[in-house]
Amino acid sequence: MPALLTRIVCKWILQIYDVCLIVTSALFCYLIEPFSFSTGDTVKIGEISYVLRSPRNPELVPVDHSMCRFELTKREVEYVALSRDTTETDLKQRREIRSGTAFYIDKCAVRAATEGRILVLEGLEKAERNVLPVLNNLLENREMQLEDGRFLMSAQHYDKLLEEHTKDELDVWKIVRVRNPLDPPLCSRFQARDIYYLPFKDQLEHLYRIGPNVPPERVSQLLSLATTLCSQESASLSLPDFPVDNLPSALAVLNLFAMLSAQQLVQRLYPYEVMLGKEGRTAVEGVLSRFELTDGSTKPSPTAVLSIESVNGAHAEQAAVTLNIANQNITFQVPSGTRQSHPPNSSPTFIGTPTHDRLLAEMMQSHLVKDICLIGAKGCGKSVIAREFADMLGYSIEPIMLYQDMTARDLLQQRYTLPNGDTAWRASPLVTAAQEGKLVLLDGIHRVNLGTLAVLSRLLHDRELALYDGTRLLRWDRYQTLKDELQLTDQELQNRSFRNIALAEPPQVGSTTQQWLSPEILTMFLFHTIKPLAKVEETAVIQGIIPNVPKEAVEQLQHLTHSLRKSNDPTPLSLASSLSTRQLLRICRRLSQYPQESVAHTVNKACLSRFLPSLARSALQKSLVNCSIEDQLDPASEQSHLYSCTVKDGLLTIGNVSAPVYSPDEKMKVTDVLFYENVQHMMVIQDMLKDSLLGEHLLLVGNQGVGKNKIVDRFLHLMNRPREYLQLHRDTTVQTLTLQPSVKDGIIIYEDSPLVKAVKMGHILVIDEADKAPTNVTCILKTLVESGQMILADGRRIVSAGRSNAIPMHPDFPLGKTYILYRDIFSCHAVDNPKPQAEFAMLKQYGPDVPDAILQKLVAAFGEVRAMADQGTITYPYSTREVVNIVKHLQKFPDEGLTSVVRNVFDFDSYNKDMREVLITALHKHGIPNGAKHTSVHLAKE
């Protein structure tokens, strides 16, 4: 930033006490010109002078910041990032317990007032409306009543009282002197200044210095593009502001790789192809064309990472990366992790393709200057790419699953209670990873509330963070500067590089909800879009990971998948999301083990076609026919002997599938329920056994009462596997998912939940009613299923390999099956009501003495009622459970009439007139006179 503008801004700041800065994101990046210092203890900008005072806590004075007003004036700073989760206690005082005694800890506003520090509040617009008014009296009169009984008083009033009373008297009265004015921004009580982007010429000069190897006209074109996309005309088109903040990072990359396409680089800054609709994309492409930046097809891209070698850096780990671009090998250094780096394409579990190689090379370029965000549809390989990137650079990964209801405390620090009742703070995995120099995988930033994610802004931009317990994280070079200048000591200096890779799904273009790719988020990352693999590349990945998969099956699947992906019709496109690369690998893994299985069956299973809307189901069947994929299942094959179940010599056999029976240590947890076998349910159990042998986690989906729990219990009984049962509901939290509170000897203790017990002992974890739980509960299990890791509510960690404060995963647990609603991660099994013949046979076993005619009437009537539920005529899906209850009742009380018994089921809808009439008509049609009255009795004609 030019010295003149810097002096004007800081001169204005020095003239006033309480300041509100309405700052665009560009300001802090360009304050780089030196200030004019006077000799001695005075700083002077123009005609304004400021007498420096020696800070009592110099470690609180900012160092090496581009915005250096407080560093310049040697002022101590209290900083807090506001969010929707900020409360009054975060600003004033928080009560803590030590040794059984409660006391209060001063928070940022109180510390700033009593110690004479600057209070910086970031993100005023994100705080709840009833939070900031707690500061009103402090700001206007320099007075505040605290919860611990103290009263903050302005320096003038306090000094007047000292003329009549002693300091000891004032201390007894708990009156505290507010040492210096505060600097928090609140509208009506402060002066404001809008700091907009720098003038074009000044920004251009700054960018010239960053990219001396970049042609000047190219720099000018990029800045012209950014300026245009930040104009009022662009705002009228609902285009997000271009992240001008990130232009220096882009120029740093372009300075090293001058042959790169400017258009492709713009995509990393401003991913307009995925975040804007057709009109928005056209507008951006028009601006690109106007400034001659449409060189995406003519300029080369990096093709691959050739080599990676560790470099001993002075303060942090570095790696020398060599890329191939335009037949040139270019080597540069990037931050790296503490582990041994791996050469490209050396992982046996990662099958590289040209697209993946190019993406990893581009990520290396971005890693040189900034954190990365990978955008792609679910199942396209975002996590796999991120893990390969981490392995190449020697990073340890810390996966963090994000969810919609996540709070700032979940992201940073959680409060907990020690066994003796004392309160304490526990650092989150994100904070721990920052201290240990890991690569954080922020999985699902598109789900998090934008106000909550904003608390990470300072961490991502400046590598600094103020935590709730008063701890400050400082970037390693600034920490070293403080240590050298102030001669401070510490037990250990953490000189490690910390980086983030965020994973997100593309914004829903055209949605009325707020888009997650806001201007603020655009400044945090450089973006890379993962597009679906080309047919040839995806086939190579499948055959590389599963070499024995039938080629004909792969060709059929690829033909179907890519025909759906290329369709312009939204219905086939929605089906394509069910056939992601991850799902295709699951299907092919199954076909490689069971080649005789129908491709159509596996596709219908993956898409859960039974529960698709009629239009989507018809589109899927039509696409299967067009791709010559027909269901090979012969109706005659649905015979009981093909799905007979036997257990002999420790081997379970269902049809043609066999598996060894487990020998458990706790036989009491092996289920044994009443189960009458029928072909339809045995087909589901056989499918479950197949996926179990493949190491898949299972998801059973079906309407209420169709027998999901019965099938699960029967499956576990046949396998002789102990189970742990967990039922979710709307009030389930992550804490209750992992810990169970109980009272022992008058003390609250926390015991392991069924989930933790299952992990420790290798039992099957059955999670029931998963669709009733909050999203954050089901999402938090994704890391356990995918990576074998999970953070518990008490700070412990489930891991697949041993480490401190960790729960080692039992070797049998990966074979355990978790039944939760997270479709793309699990092998799905649709469970439906038995077909009429199978249902009749089953009902006959429940009611052997009930006449066959009555059973036939019930099967026919309930079949019609269920068909109406499928068509949307009625809302409640009457299931096998209801008809079984009727038959069991008739078996025990044979003299009670059928009309009276069916009321046990249908009287729930007796007060809904329309529903009642529909049900009565259906029951009468099949000879069940429920609700008969004179209007529904029709006499035969003579």
Short mmCIF file of N, CA and C in Angstrom, two decimals, residues 97-213:
data_model
loop_
_atom_site.label_atom_id
_atom_site.label_comp_id
_atom_site.label_asym_id
_atom_site.label_seq_id
_atom_site.Cartn_x
_atom_site.Cartn_y
_atom_site.Cartn_z
N ILE A 97 -14.58 -23.33 38.07
CA ILE A 97 -14.52 -24.00 39.36
C ILE A 97 -13.13 -24.59 39.53
N ARG A 98 -12.49 -24.26 40.65
CA ARG A 98 -11.19 -24.79 41.00
C ARG A 98 -11.23 -25.25 42.45
N SER A 99 -10.87 -26.51 42.68
CA SER A 99 -10.85 -27.08 44.03
C SER A 99 -12.18 -26.89 44.74
N GLY A 100 -13.26 -27.02 44.00
CA GLY A 100 -14.57 -26.93 44.58
C GLY A 100 -15.07 -25.53 44.82
N THR A 101 -14.32 -24.52 44.42
CA THR A 101 -14.71 -23.13 44.63
C THR A 101 -14.95 -22.46 43.29
N ALA A 102 -16.08 -21.74 43.19
CA ALA A 102 -16.41 -21.03 41.96
C ALA A 102 -15.81 -19.63 42.00
N PHE A 103 -15.25 -19.20 40.90
CA PHE A 103 -14.74 -17.84 40.77
C PHE A 103 -14.86 -17.43 39.32
N TYR A 104 -14.59 -16.15 39.05
CA TYR A 104 -14.80 -15.60 37.73
C TYR A 104 -13.47 -15.25 37.06
N ILE A 105 -13.42 -15.53 35.77
CA ILE A 105 -12.26 -15.20 34.94
C ILE A 105 -12.65 -14.06 34.02
N ASP A 106 -11.85 -12.98 34.03
CA ASP A 106 -12.13 -11.84 33.16
C ASP A 106 -11.91 -12.25 31.70
N LYS A 107 -12.82 -11.80 30.85
CA LYS A 107 -12.70 -12.05 29.43
C LYS A 107 -12.22 -10.79 28.72
N CYS A 108 -12.23 -10.81 27.40
CA CYS A 108 -11.51 -9.81 26.61
C CYS A 108 -11.92 -8.37 26.91
N ALA A 109 -13.23 -8.07 26.97
CA ALA A 109 -13.67 -6.69 27.18
C ALA A 109 -13.24 -6.17 28.54
N VAL A 110 -13.36 -7.02 29.57
CA VAL A 110 -12.98 -6.60 30.92
C VAL A 110 -11.47 -6.44 31.01
N ARG A 111 -10.72 -7.36 30.43
CA ARG A 111 -9.26 -7.24 30.46
C ARG A 111 -8.81 -5.98 29.75
N ALA A 112 -9.44 -5.70 28.60
CA ALA A 112 -9.07 -4.49 27.85
C ALA A 112 -9.35 -3.24 28.67
N ALA A 113 -10.48 -3.21 29.39
CA ALA A 113 -10.84 -2.03 30.17
C ALA A 113 -9.93 -1.85 31.37
N THR A 114 -9.66 -2.93 32.09
CA THR A 114 -8.88 -2.80 33.32
C THR A 114 -7.39 -2.69 33.08
N GLU A 115 -6.92 -3.21 31.95
CA GLU A 115 -5.48 -3.17 31.65
C GLU A 115 -5.11 -2.11 30.63
N GLY A 116 -6.10 -1.40 30.12
CA GLY A 116 -5.80 -0.34 29.16
C GLY A 116 -5.37 -0.84 27.81
N ARG A 117 -6.01 -1.89 27.32
CA ARG A 117 -5.64 -2.47 26.04
C ARG A 117 -6.66 -2.10 24.96
N ILE A 118 -6.29 -2.35 23.74
CA ILE A 118 -7.20 -2.18 22.62
C ILE A 118 -8.08 -3.43 22.52
N LEU A 119 -9.37 -3.23 22.36
CA LEU A 119 -10.30 -4.35 22.16
C LEU A 119 -10.72 -4.35 20.69
N VAL A 120 -10.40 -5.43 20.00
CA VAL A 120 -10.75 -5.58 18.59
C VAL A 120 -11.83 -6.65 18.48
N LEU A 121 -12.99 -6.25 18.00
CA LEU A 121 -14.09 -7.19 17.74
C LEU A 121 -14.21 -7.37 16.24
N GLU A 122 -14.07 -8.59 15.80
CA GLU A 122 -14.18 -8.86 14.35
C GLU A 122 -15.49 -9.57 14.06
N GLY A 123 -16.19 -9.07 13.05
CA GLY A 123 -17.42 -9.72 12.61
C GLY A 123 -18.64 -9.28 13.37
N LEU A 124 -18.83 -7.95 13.49
CA LEU A 124 -19.99 -7.44 14.22
C LEU A 124 -21.30 -7.97 13.67
N GLU A 125 -21.38 -8.10 12.36
CA GLU A 125 -22.65 -8.49 11.75
C GLU A 125 -23.02 -9.94 12.04
N LYS A 126 -22.08 -10.72 12.57
CA LYS A 126 -22.34 -12.14 12.81
C LYS A 126 -22.86 -12.42 14.22
N ALA A 127 -22.72 -11.44 15.13
CA ALA A 127 -23.16 -11.65 16.51
C ALA A 127 -24.67 -11.52 16.63
N GLU A 128 -25.24 -12.24 17.58
CA GLU A 128 -26.67 -12.10 17.85
C GLU A 128 -26.97 -10.70 18.38
N ARG A 129 -28.16 -10.21 18.10
CA ARG A 129 -28.49 -8.81 18.41
C ARG A 129 -28.47 -8.52 19.91
N ASN A 130 -28.70 -9.52 20.74
CA ASN A 130 -28.79 -9.27 22.17
C ASN A 130 -27.46 -9.44 22.90
N VAL A 131 -26.36 -9.62 22.16
CA VAL A 131 -25.07 -9.85 22.80
C VAL A 131 -24.29 -8.56 22.98
N LEU A 132 -24.09 -7.81 21.91
CA LEU A 132 -23.24 -6.63 21.98
C LEU A 132 -23.77 -5.52 22.87
N PRO A 133 -25.08 -5.36 23.07
CA PRO A 133 -25.53 -4.31 23.99
C PRO A 133 -24.99 -4.43 25.41
N VAL A 134 -24.44 -5.57 25.80
CA VAL A 134 -23.87 -5.67 27.14
C VAL A 134 -22.66 -4.75 27.29
N LEU A 135 -22.11 -4.31 26.16
CA LEU A 135 -20.96 -3.41 26.21
C LEU A 135 -21.37 -1.94 26.17
N ASN A 136 -22.65 -1.66 26.00
CA ASN A 136 -23.07 -0.27 25.78
C ASN A 136 -22.60 0.68 26.85
N ASN A 137 -22.85 0.35 28.11
CA ASN A 137 -22.50 1.26 29.21
C ASN A 137 -20.99 1.39 29.34
N LEU A 138 -20.29 0.31 29.07
CA LEU A 138 -18.83 0.37 29.12
C LEU A 138 -18.29 1.31 28.05
N LEU A 139 -18.90 1.28 26.88
CA LEU A 139 -18.43 2.11 25.78
C LEU A 139 -18.79 3.58 25.98
N GLU A 140 -20.01 3.83 26.47
CA GLU A 140 -20.48 5.21 26.56
C GLU A 140 -19.98 5.90 27.82
N ASN A 141 -20.04 5.22 28.98
CA ASN A 141 -19.67 5.84 30.25
C ASN A 141 -18.46 5.20 30.91
N ARG A 142 -17.88 4.22 30.23
CA ARG A 142 -16.75 3.48 30.78
C ARG A 142 -17.12 2.84 32.12
N GLU A 143 -18.34 2.28 32.19
CA GLU A 143 -18.81 1.63 33.40
C GLU A 143 -19.43 0.28 33.04
N MET A 144 -19.24 -0.69 33.96
CA MET A 144 -19.84 -2.01 33.75
C MET A 144 -19.92 -2.75 35.07
N GLN A 145 -21.06 -3.36 35.34
CA GLN A 145 -21.23 -4.19 36.53
C GLN A 145 -20.86 -5.63 36.15
N LEU A 146 -19.94 -6.22 36.91
CA LEU A 146 -19.47 -7.57 36.63
C LEU A 146 -20.16 -8.58 37.53
N GLU A 147 -20.17 -9.83 37.09
CA GLU A 147 -20.84 -10.89 37.84
C GLU A 147 -20.17 -11.19 39.16
N ASP A 148 -18.86 -10.93 39.28
CA ASP A 148 -18.17 -11.22 40.54
C ASP A 148 -18.32 -10.10 41.56
N GLY A 149 -19.16 -9.10 41.27
CA GLY A 149 -19.43 -8.03 42.22
C GLY A 149 -18.64 -6.77 41.98
N ARG A 150 -17.61 -6.82 41.13
CA ARG A 150 -16.82 -5.62 40.86
C ARG A 150 -17.60 -4.67 39.95
N PHE A 151 -17.20 -3.40 40.03
CA PHE A 151 -17.84 -2.38 39.19
C PHE A 151 -16.74 -1.60 38.48
N LEU A 152 -16.76 -1.62 37.17
CA LEU A 152 -15.78 -0.87 36.39
C LEU A 152 -16.23 0.58 36.30
N MET A 153 -15.29 1.49 36.55
CA MET A 153 -15.61 2.92 36.57
C MET A 153 -14.60 3.67 35.72
N SER A 154 -15.07 4.72 35.07
CA SER A 154 -14.18 5.52 34.22
C SER A 154 -13.06 6.12 35.05
N ALA A 155 -11.94 6.37 34.39
CA ALA A 155 -10.77 6.89 35.10
C ALA A 155 -11.07 8.23 35.76
N GLN A 156 -11.85 9.12 35.11
CA GLN A 156 -12.14 10.43 35.67
C GLN A 156 -12.93 10.32 36.97
N HIS A 157 -13.99 9.51 36.96
CA HIS A 157 -14.79 9.34 38.18
C HIS A 157 -14.00 8.65 39.27
N TYR A 158 -13.19 7.68 38.90
CA TYR A 158 -12.39 6.95 39.88
C TYR A 158 -11.40 7.90 40.55
N ASP A 159 -10.75 8.76 39.75
CA ASP A 159 -9.77 9.69 40.31
C ASP A 159 -10.43 10.71 41.23
N LYS A 160 -11.66 11.10 40.92
CA LYS A 160 -12.38 12.03 41.80
C LYS A 160 -12.68 11.37 43.14
N LEU A 161 -13.04 10.08 43.10
CA LEU A 161 -13.30 9.37 44.35
C LEU A 161 -12.04 9.23 45.18
N LEU A 162 -10.91 9.10 44.52
CA LEU A 162 -9.64 8.97 45.25
C LEU A 162 -9.30 10.23 46.04
N GLU A 163 -9.86 11.37 45.62
CA GLU A 163 -9.61 12.61 46.37
C GLU A 163 -10.29 12.59 47.73
N GLU A 164 -11.35 11.77 47.85
CA GLU A 164 -12.11 11.73 49.11
C GLU A 164 -11.95 10.41 49.84
N HIS A 165 -11.50 9.33 49.12
CA HIS A 165 -11.37 8.02 49.74
C HIS A 165 -10.03 7.42 49.38
N THR A 166 -9.62 6.44 50.17
CA THR A 166 -8.36 5.75 49.89
C THR A 166 -8.60 4.65 48.87
N LYS A 167 -7.50 4.16 48.28
CA LYS A 167 -7.61 3.07 47.31
C LYS A 167 -8.10 1.79 47.99
N ASP A 168 -7.70 1.60 49.25
CA ASP A 168 -8.17 0.41 49.97
C ASP A 168 -9.69 0.43 50.13
N GLU A 169 -10.24 1.59 50.40
CA GLU A 169 -11.68 1.70 50.52
C GLU A 169 -12.37 1.37 49.20
N LEU A 170 -11.81 1.90 48.11
CA LEU A 170 -12.39 1.61 46.80
C LEU A 170 -12.27 0.14 46.45
N ASP A 171 -11.17 -0.48 46.87
CA ASP A 171 -11.01 -1.92 46.62
C ASP A 171 -12.04 -2.72 47.41
N VAL A 172 -12.31 -2.30 48.65
CA VAL A 172 -13.34 -2.97 49.44
C VAL A 172 -14.69 -2.84 48.77
N TRP A 173 -14.94 -1.69 48.18
CA TRP A 173 -16.21 -1.47 47.46
C TRP A 173 -16.21 -2.16 46.09
N LYS A 174 -15.08 -2.78 45.72
CA LYS A 174 -14.91 -3.50 44.46
C LYS A 174 -15.09 -2.57 43.25
N ILE A 175 -14.54 -1.38 43.36
CA ILE A 175 -14.55 -0.43 42.24
C ILE A 175 -13.21 -0.54 41.52
N VAL A 176 -13.26 -0.71 40.22
CA VAL A 176 -12.05 -0.90 39.41
C VAL A 176 -11.95 0.24 38.41
N ARG A 177 -10.76 0.80 38.30
CA ARG A 177 -10.53 1.91 37.39
C ARG A 177 -10.34 1.41 35.96
N VAL A 178 -11.10 1.98 35.03
CA VAL A 178 -10.90 1.70 33.61
C VAL A 178 -9.71 2.52 33.16
N ARG A 179 -8.64 1.84 32.82
CA ARG A 179 -7.36 2.52 32.64
C ARG A 179 -7.32 3.41 31.41
N ASN A 180 -7.78 2.87 30.29
CA ASN A 180 -7.66 3.62 29.03
C ASN A 180 -8.93 3.42 28.21
N PRO A 181 -9.16 4.30 27.25
CA PRO A 181 -10.31 4.10 26.36
C PRO A 181 -10.19 2.79 25.59
N LEU A 182 -11.35 2.25 25.25
CA LEU A 182 -11.40 1.03 24.43
C LEU A 182 -11.50 1.39 22.96
N ASP A 183 -11.29 0.39 22.14
CA ASP A 183 -11.45 0.58 20.69
C ASP A 183 -12.33 -0.50 20.08
N PRO A 184 -13.52 -0.75 20.59
CA PRO A 184 -14.39 -1.67 19.86
C PRO A 184 -15.33 -0.92 18.96
N PRO A 185 -15.72 -1.50 17.82
CA PRO A 185 -16.59 -0.77 16.90
C PRO A 185 -18.08 -1.06 17.11
N LEU A 186 -18.83 -0.08 17.54
CA LEU A 186 -20.28 -0.16 17.57
C LEU A 186 -20.83 1.14 17.01
N CYS A 187 -21.86 1.00 16.21
CA CYS A 187 -22.24 2.07 15.28
C CYS A 187 -22.47 3.43 15.92
N SER A 188 -23.47 3.55 16.78
CA SER A 188 -23.90 4.89 17.20
C SER A 188 -22.91 5.57 18.12
N ARG A 189 -21.97 4.86 18.68
CA ARG A 189 -21.06 5.44 19.66
C ARG A 189 -19.66 5.69 19.12
N PHE A 190 -19.44 5.43 17.83
CA PHE A 190 -18.08 5.52 17.31
C PHE A 190 -18.04 6.17 15.95
N GLN A 191 -16.88 6.65 15.63
CA GLN A 191 -16.65 7.18 14.29
C GLN A 191 -16.31 6.02 13.36
N ALA A 192 -16.77 6.10 12.14
CA ALA A 192 -16.61 5.00 11.19
C ALA A 192 -15.84 5.47 9.97
N ARG A 193 -15.19 4.56 9.34
CA ARG A 193 -14.49 4.85 8.09
C ARG A 193 -14.52 3.61 7.21
N ASP A 194 -14.98 3.77 6.01
CA ASP A 194 -15.03 2.68 5.04
C ASP A 194 -13.70 2.63 4.31
N ILE A 195 -12.93 1.59 4.55
CA ILE A 195 -11.64 1.42 3.89
C ILE A 195 -11.87 0.52 2.67
N TYR A 196 -11.96 1.11 1.50
CA TYR A 196 -12.27 0.36 0.29
C TYR A 196 -10.96 -0.09 -0.36
N TYR A 197 -11.11 -0.73 -1.52
CA TYR A 197 -9.92 -1.19 -2.23
C TYR A 197 -9.03 -0.01 -2.61
N LEU A 198 -7.76 -0.30 -2.74
CA LEU A 198 -6.80 0.72 -3.13
C LEU A 198 -7.09 1.22 -4.55
N PRO A 199 -6.65 2.40 -4.86
CA PRO A 199 -6.74 2.86 -6.25
C PRO A 199 -6.03 1.90 -7.18
N PHE A 200 -6.52 1.83 -8.40
CA PHE A 200 -6.01 0.86 -9.37
C PHE A 200 -4.49 0.97 -9.54
N LYS A 201 -4.00 2.18 -9.64
CA LYS A 201 -2.57 2.39 -9.87
C LYS A 201 -1.73 1.86 -8.72
N ASP A 202 -2.18 2.12 -7.49
CA ASP A 202 -1.42 1.67 -6.32
C ASP A 202 -1.41 0.15 -6.22
N GLN A 203 -2.56 -0.47 -6.47
CA GLN A 203 -2.59 -1.93 -6.45
C GLN A 203 -1.69 -2.52 -7.53
N LEU A 204 -1.69 -1.89 -8.69
CA LEU A 204 -0.88 -2.38 -9.79
C LEU A 204 0.61 -2.35 -9.43
N GLU A 205 1.05 -1.26 -8.80
CA GLU A 205 2.46 -1.17 -8.39
C GLU A 205 2.81 -2.27 -7.40
N HIS A 206 1.90 -2.54 -6.48
CA HIS A 206 2.14 -3.59 -5.49
C HIS A 206 2.25 -4.95 -6.16
N LEU A 207 1.37 -5.25 -7.11
CA LEU A 207 1.40 -6.54 -7.80
C LEU A 207 2.63 -6.67 -8.70
N TYR A 208 3.07 -5.56 -9.26
CA TYR A 208 4.31 -5.60 -10.05
C TYR A 208 5.47 -6.07 -9.19
N ARG A 209 5.51 -5.63 -7.94
CA ARG A 209 6.62 -6.01 -7.07
C ARG A 209 6.55 -7.49 -6.70
N ILE A 210 5.33 -8.02 -6.58
CA ILE A 210 5.18 -9.43 -6.22
C ILE A 210 5.52 -10.34 -7.39
N GLY A 211 5.15 -9.94 -8.61
CA GLY A 211 5.38 -10.77 -9.78
C GLY A 211 6.28 -10.10 -10.80
N PRO A 212 7.57 -9.92 -10.49
CA PRO A 212 8.44 -9.23 -11.46
C PRO A 212 8.64 -10.01 -12.75
N ASN A 213 8.43 -11.34 -12.71
CA ASN A 213 8.63 -12.15 -13.92
C ASN A 213 7.38 -12.24 -14.78
#
